[in-house]
mmCIF file of C-alpha atoms and ligand atoms in Angstrom:
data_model
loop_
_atom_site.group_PDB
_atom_site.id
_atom_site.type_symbol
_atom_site.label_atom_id
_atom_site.label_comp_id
_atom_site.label_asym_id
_atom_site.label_seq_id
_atom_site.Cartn_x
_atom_site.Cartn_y
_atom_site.Cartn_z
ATOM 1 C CA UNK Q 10 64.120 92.124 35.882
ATOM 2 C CA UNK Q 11 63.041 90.078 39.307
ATOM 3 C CA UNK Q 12 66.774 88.693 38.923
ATOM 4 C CA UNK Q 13 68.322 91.726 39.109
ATOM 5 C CA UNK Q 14 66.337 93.167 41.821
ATOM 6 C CA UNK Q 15 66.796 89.729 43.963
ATOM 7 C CA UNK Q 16 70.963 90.617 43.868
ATOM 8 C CA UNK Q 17 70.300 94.298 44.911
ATOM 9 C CA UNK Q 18 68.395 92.591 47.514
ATOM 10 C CA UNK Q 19 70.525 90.309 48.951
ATOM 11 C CA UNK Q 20 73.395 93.519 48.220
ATOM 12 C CA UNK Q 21 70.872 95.454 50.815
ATOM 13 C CA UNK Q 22 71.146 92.678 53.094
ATOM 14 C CA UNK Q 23 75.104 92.860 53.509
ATOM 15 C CA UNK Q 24 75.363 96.645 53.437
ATOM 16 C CA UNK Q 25 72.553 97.129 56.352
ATOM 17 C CA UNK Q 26 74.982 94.797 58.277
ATOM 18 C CA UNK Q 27 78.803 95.567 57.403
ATOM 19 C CA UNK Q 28 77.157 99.511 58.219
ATOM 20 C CA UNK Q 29 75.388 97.859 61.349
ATOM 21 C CA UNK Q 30 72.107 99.606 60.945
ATOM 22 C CA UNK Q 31 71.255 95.455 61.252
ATOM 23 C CA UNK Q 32 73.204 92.755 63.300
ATOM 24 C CA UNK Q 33 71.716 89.547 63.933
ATOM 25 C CA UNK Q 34 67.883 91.217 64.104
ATOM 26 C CA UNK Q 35 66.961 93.318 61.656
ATOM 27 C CA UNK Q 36 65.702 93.043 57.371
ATOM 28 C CA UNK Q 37 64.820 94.721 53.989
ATOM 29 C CA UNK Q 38 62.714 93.623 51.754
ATOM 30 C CA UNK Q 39 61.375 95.080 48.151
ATOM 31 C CA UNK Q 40 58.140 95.233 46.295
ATOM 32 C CA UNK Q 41 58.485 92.642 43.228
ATOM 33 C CA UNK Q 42 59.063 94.650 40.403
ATOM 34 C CA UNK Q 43 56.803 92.187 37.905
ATOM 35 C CA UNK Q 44 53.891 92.290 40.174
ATOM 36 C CA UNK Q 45 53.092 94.868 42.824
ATOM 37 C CA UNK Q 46 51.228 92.824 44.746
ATOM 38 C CA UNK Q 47 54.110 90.688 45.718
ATOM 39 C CA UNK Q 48 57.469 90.962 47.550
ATOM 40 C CA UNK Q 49 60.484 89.699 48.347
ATOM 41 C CA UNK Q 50 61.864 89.177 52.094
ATOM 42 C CA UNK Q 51 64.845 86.773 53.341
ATOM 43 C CA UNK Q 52 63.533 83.852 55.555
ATOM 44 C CA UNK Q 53 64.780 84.243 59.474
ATOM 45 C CA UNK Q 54 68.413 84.776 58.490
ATOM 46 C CA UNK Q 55 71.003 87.720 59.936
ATOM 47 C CA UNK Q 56 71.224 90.073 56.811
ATOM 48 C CA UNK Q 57 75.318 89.757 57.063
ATOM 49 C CA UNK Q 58 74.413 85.788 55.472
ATOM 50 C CA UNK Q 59 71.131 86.220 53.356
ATOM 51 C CA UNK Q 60 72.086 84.358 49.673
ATOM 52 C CA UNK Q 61 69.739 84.952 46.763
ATOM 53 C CA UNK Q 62 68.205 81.289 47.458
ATOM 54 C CA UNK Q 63 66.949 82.406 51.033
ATOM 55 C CA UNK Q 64 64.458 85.371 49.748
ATOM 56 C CA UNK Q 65 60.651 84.434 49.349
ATOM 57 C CA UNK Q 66 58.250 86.052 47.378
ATOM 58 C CA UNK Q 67 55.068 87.141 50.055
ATOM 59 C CA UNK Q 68 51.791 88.608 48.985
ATOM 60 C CA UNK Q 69 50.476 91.591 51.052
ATOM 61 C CA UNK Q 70 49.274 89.892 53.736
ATOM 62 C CA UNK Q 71 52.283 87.958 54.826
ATOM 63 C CA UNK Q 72 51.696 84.719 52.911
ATOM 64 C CA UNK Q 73 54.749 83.126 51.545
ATOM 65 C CA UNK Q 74 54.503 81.793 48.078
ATOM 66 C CA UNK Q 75 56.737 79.445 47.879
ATOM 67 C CA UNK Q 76 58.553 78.577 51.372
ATOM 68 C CA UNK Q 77 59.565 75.123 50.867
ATOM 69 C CA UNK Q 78 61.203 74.430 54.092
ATOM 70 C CA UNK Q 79 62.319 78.247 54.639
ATOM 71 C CA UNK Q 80 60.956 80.130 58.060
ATOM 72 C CA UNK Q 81 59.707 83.522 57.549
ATOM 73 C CA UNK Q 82 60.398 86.387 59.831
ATOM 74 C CA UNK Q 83 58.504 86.616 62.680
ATOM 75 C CA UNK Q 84 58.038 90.563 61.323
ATOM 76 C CA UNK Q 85 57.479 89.824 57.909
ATOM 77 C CA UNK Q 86 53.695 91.025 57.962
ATOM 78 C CA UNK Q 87 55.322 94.352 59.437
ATOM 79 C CA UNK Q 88 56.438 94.723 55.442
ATOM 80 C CA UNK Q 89 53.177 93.438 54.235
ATOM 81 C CA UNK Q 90 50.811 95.827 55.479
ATOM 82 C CA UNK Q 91 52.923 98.473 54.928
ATOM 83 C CA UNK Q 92 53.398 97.967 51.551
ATOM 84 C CA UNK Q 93 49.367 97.297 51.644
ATOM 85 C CA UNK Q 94 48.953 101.001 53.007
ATOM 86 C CA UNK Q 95 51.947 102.482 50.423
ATOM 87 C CA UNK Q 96 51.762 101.824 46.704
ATOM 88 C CA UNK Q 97 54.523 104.571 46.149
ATOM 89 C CA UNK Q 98 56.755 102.473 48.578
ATOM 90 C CA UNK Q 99 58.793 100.101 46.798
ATOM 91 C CA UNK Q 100 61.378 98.994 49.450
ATOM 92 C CA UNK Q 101 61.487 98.766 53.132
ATOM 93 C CA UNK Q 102 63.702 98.533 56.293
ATOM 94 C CA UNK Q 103 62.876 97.445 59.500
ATOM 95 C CA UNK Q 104 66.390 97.985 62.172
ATOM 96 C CA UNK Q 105 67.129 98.486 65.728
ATOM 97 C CA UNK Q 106 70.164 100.623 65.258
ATOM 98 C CA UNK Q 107 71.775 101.654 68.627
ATOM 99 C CA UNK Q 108 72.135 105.079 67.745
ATOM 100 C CA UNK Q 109 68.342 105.536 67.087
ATOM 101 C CA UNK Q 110 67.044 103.609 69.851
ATOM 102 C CA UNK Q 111 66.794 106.757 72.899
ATOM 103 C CA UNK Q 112 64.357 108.644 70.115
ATOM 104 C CA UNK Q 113 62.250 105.403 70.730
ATOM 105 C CA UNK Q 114 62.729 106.242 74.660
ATOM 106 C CA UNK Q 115 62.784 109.528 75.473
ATOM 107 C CA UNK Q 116 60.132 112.760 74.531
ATOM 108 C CA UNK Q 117 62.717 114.183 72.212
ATOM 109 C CA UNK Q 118 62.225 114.334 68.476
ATOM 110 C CA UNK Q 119 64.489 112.800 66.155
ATOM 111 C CA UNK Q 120 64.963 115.656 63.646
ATOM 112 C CA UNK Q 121 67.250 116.460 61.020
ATOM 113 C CA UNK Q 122 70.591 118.183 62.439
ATOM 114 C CA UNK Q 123 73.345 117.860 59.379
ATOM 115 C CA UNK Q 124 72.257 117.601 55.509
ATOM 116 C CA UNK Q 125 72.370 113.858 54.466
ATOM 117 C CA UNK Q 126 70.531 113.452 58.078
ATOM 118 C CA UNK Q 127 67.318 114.955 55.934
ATOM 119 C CA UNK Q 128 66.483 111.747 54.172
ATOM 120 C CA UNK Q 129 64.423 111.434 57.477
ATOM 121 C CA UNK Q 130 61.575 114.440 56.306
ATOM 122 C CA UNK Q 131 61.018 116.722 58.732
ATOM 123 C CA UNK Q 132 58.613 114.651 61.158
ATOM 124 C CA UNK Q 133 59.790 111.138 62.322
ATOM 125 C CA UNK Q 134 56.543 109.904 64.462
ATOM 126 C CA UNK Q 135 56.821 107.342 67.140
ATOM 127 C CA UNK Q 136 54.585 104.340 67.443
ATOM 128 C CA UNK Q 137 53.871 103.050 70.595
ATOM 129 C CA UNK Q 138 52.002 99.694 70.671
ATOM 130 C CA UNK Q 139 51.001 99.688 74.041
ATOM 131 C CA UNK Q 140 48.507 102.355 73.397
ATOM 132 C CA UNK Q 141 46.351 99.894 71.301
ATOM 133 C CA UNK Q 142 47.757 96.299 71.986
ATOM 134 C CA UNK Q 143 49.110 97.151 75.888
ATOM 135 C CA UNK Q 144 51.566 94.571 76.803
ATOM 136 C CA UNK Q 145 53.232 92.740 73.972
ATOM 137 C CA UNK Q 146 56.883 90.934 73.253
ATOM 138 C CA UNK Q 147 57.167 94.416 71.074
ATOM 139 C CA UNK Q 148 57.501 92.928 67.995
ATOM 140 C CA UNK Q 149 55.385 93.496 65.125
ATOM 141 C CA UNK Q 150 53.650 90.207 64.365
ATOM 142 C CA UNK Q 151 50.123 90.917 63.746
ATOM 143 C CA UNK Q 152 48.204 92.312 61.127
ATOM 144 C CA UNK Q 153 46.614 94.643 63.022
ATOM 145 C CA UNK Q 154 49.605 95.668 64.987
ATOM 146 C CA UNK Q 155 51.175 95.985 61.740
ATOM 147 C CA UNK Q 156 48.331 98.290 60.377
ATOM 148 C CA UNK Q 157 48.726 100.412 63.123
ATOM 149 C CA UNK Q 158 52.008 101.117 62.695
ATOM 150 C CA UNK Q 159 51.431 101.936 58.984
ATOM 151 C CA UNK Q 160 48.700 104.480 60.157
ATOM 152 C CA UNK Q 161 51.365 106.280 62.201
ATOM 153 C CA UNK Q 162 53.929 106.239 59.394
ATOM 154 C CA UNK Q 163 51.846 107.828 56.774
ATOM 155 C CA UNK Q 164 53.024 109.212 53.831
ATOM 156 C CA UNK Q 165 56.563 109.438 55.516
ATOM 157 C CA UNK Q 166 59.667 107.763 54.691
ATOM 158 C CA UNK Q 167 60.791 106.779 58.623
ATOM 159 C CA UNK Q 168 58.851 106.001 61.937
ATOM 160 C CA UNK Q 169 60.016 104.904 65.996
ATOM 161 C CA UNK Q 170 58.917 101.957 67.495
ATOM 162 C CA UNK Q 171 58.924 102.533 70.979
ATOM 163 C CA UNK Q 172 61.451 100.484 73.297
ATOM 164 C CA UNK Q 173 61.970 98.747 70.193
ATOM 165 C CA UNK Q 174 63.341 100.158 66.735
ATOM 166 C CA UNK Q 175 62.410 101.725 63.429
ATOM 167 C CA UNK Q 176 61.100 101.570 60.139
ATOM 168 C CA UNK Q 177 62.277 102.939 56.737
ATOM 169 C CA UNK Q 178 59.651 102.939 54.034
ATOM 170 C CA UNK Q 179 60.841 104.611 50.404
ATOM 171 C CA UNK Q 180 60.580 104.228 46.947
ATOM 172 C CA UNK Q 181 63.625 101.934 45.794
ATOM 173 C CA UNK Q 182 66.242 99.841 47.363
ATOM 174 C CA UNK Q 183 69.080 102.731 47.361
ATOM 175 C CA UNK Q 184 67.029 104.967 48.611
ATOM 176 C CA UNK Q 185 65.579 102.909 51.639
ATOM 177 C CA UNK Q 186 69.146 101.605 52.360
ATOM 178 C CA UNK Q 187 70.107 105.162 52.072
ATOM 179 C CA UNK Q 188 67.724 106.860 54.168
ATOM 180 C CA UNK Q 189 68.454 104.028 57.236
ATOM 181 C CA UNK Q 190 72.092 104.404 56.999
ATOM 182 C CA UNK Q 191 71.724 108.647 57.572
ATOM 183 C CA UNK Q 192 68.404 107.922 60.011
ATOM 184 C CA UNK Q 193 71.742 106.104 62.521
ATOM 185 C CA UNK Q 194 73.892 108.818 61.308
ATOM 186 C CA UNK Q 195 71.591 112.079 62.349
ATOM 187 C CA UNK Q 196 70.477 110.163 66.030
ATOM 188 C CA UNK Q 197 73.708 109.876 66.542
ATOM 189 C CA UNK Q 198 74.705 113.497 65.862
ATOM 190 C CA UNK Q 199 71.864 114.708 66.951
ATOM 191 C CA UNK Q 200 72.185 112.747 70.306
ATOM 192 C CA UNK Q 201 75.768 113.770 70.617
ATOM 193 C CA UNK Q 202 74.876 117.733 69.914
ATOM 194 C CA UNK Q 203 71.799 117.516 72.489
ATOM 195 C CA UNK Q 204 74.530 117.047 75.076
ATOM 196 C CA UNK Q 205 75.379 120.523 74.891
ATOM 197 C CA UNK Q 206 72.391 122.376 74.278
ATOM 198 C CA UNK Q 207 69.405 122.573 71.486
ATOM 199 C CA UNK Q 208 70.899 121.829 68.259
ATOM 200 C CA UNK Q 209 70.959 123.961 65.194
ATOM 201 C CA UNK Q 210 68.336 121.969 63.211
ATOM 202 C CA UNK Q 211 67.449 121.713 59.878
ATOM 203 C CA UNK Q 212 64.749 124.391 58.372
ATOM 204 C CA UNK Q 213 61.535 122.494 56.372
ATOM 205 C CA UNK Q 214 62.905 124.079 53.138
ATOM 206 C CA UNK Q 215 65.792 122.758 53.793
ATOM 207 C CA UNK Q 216 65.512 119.365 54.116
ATOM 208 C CA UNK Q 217 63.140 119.119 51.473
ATOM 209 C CA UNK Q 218 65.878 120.680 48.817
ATOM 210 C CA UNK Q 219 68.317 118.507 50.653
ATOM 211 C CA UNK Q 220 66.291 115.179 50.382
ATOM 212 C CA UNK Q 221 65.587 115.758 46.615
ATOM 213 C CA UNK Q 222 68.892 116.776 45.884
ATOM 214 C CA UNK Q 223 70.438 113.628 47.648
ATOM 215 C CA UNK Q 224 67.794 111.270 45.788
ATOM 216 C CA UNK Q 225 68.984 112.450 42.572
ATOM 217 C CA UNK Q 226 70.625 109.861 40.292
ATOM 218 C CA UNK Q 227 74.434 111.058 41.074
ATOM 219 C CA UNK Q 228 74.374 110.963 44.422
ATOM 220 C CA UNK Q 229 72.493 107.735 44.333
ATOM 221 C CA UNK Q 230 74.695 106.111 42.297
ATOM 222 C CA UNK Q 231 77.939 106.664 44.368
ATOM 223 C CA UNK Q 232 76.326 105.840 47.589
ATOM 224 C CA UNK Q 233 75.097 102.520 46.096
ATOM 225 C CA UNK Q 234 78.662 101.392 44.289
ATOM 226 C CA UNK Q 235 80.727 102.527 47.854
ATOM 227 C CA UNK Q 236 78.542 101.254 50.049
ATOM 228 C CA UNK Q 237 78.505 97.422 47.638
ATOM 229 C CA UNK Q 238 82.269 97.611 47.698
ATOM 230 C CA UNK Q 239 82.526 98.175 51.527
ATOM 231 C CA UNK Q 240 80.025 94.680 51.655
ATOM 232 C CA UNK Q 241 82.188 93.112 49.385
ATOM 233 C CA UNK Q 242 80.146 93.941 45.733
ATOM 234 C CA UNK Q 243 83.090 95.750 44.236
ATOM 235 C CA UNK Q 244 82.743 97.019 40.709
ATOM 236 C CA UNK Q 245 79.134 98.467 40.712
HETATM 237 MN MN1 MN P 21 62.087 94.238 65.362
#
């Protein structure tokens, strides 16, 4: 069972890159399916060259079990804490996609504007750590920055960081790898439609039909196999 999920894993890994929602920065972990106080997080490696012998089980306060000579991610207690705050979450992403990066910038809302883009939910909240923690290198390396920014998640699958990035919290690997793939997608549709004036968004109802409907095993299941084959998993 840990086996299994340690290959979709390290599949996350190259699909996050060859669909550069990650580049050199950027990871996923997932909750260990055997225990759920555990996880399972690459050491400081580019996602494009994780290997199954690079992830390290962590409990939910950052520790590594068994590091050997392996560096963690300066982030990893970003996954900790939020899998701390979120029993229902069972995989997470933390990127810096381009496209998403002026929501982290500028007062405008990144909001659903085409119908894969609602695997956002309706509200996408933006974290700023300077409010509590004032000047920092931005990254999420504390426990208590890394609470905070659970507290401004929530109970909702995606969240800014300002000046910085974003998180994707959901229940399974597909869906997390999923839901960051479309959160790039919609900012930069949504971006590109803001251009030329307010865009025709997305009602509540509908992105909650949409979101259910696009978490439902068929969809799921041909995201997952095309997305593999494009990282070089064929035959999923
Ligand atoms: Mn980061």
């Amino acid at each position: 069972m840990t086996e299994a999920l340690l290959r979709d894993l390290v599949i996350a890994n190259r699909i996050l890159a060859r669909d550069n929602v990650v580049d050199d920065f950027g990871h996923v972990s997932a909750r260990d399916p055997a225990d759920p106080r555990f996880f399972w997080l690459s050491r400081s490696r580019s996602p494009e060259l994780v290997e199954r012998d690079d992830l390290i089980r962590f409990d939910l306060d950052g520790v590594p079990q068994d590091p050997g000579h392996r560096k963690p991610y300066l982030e990893t207690i970003l996954h900790a804490r939020i899998y701390a705050a979120r029993p229902d979450v069972g995989a997470i992403v933390h990127h810096h996609a381009r496209a998403v990066l002026p929501f982290t910038m500028l007062p405008i809302p990144l909001r659903p504007v085409f119908h894969l883009g609602a695997l956002i939910g309706p509200e996408v909240p933006l974290w700023d750590s300077r409010h509590e923690f004032g000047d920092t290198a931005l990254i999420v390396d504390s426990a208590p920055m890394a609470d905070s920014l659970a507290r401004a998640l929530g109970p909702r699958p995606c969240a800014l960081l300002a000046r910085h990035g974003a998180v994707c919290a959901e229940a399974d690997l597909r869906r997390v790898v999923f839901t960051a793939i479309y959160m790039a997608e919609n900012a930069a549709l949504q971006m590109a439609a803001l251009a030329h004036g307010t865009p025709d968004y997305l009602s509540p109802g509908e992105i909650e039909r949409t979101r259910a409907m696009q978490f439902g095993e068929r969809p799921l299941s041909r995201a997952w196999a095309y997305r593999s084959a494009r990282a070089g998993f064929g035959g999923i």
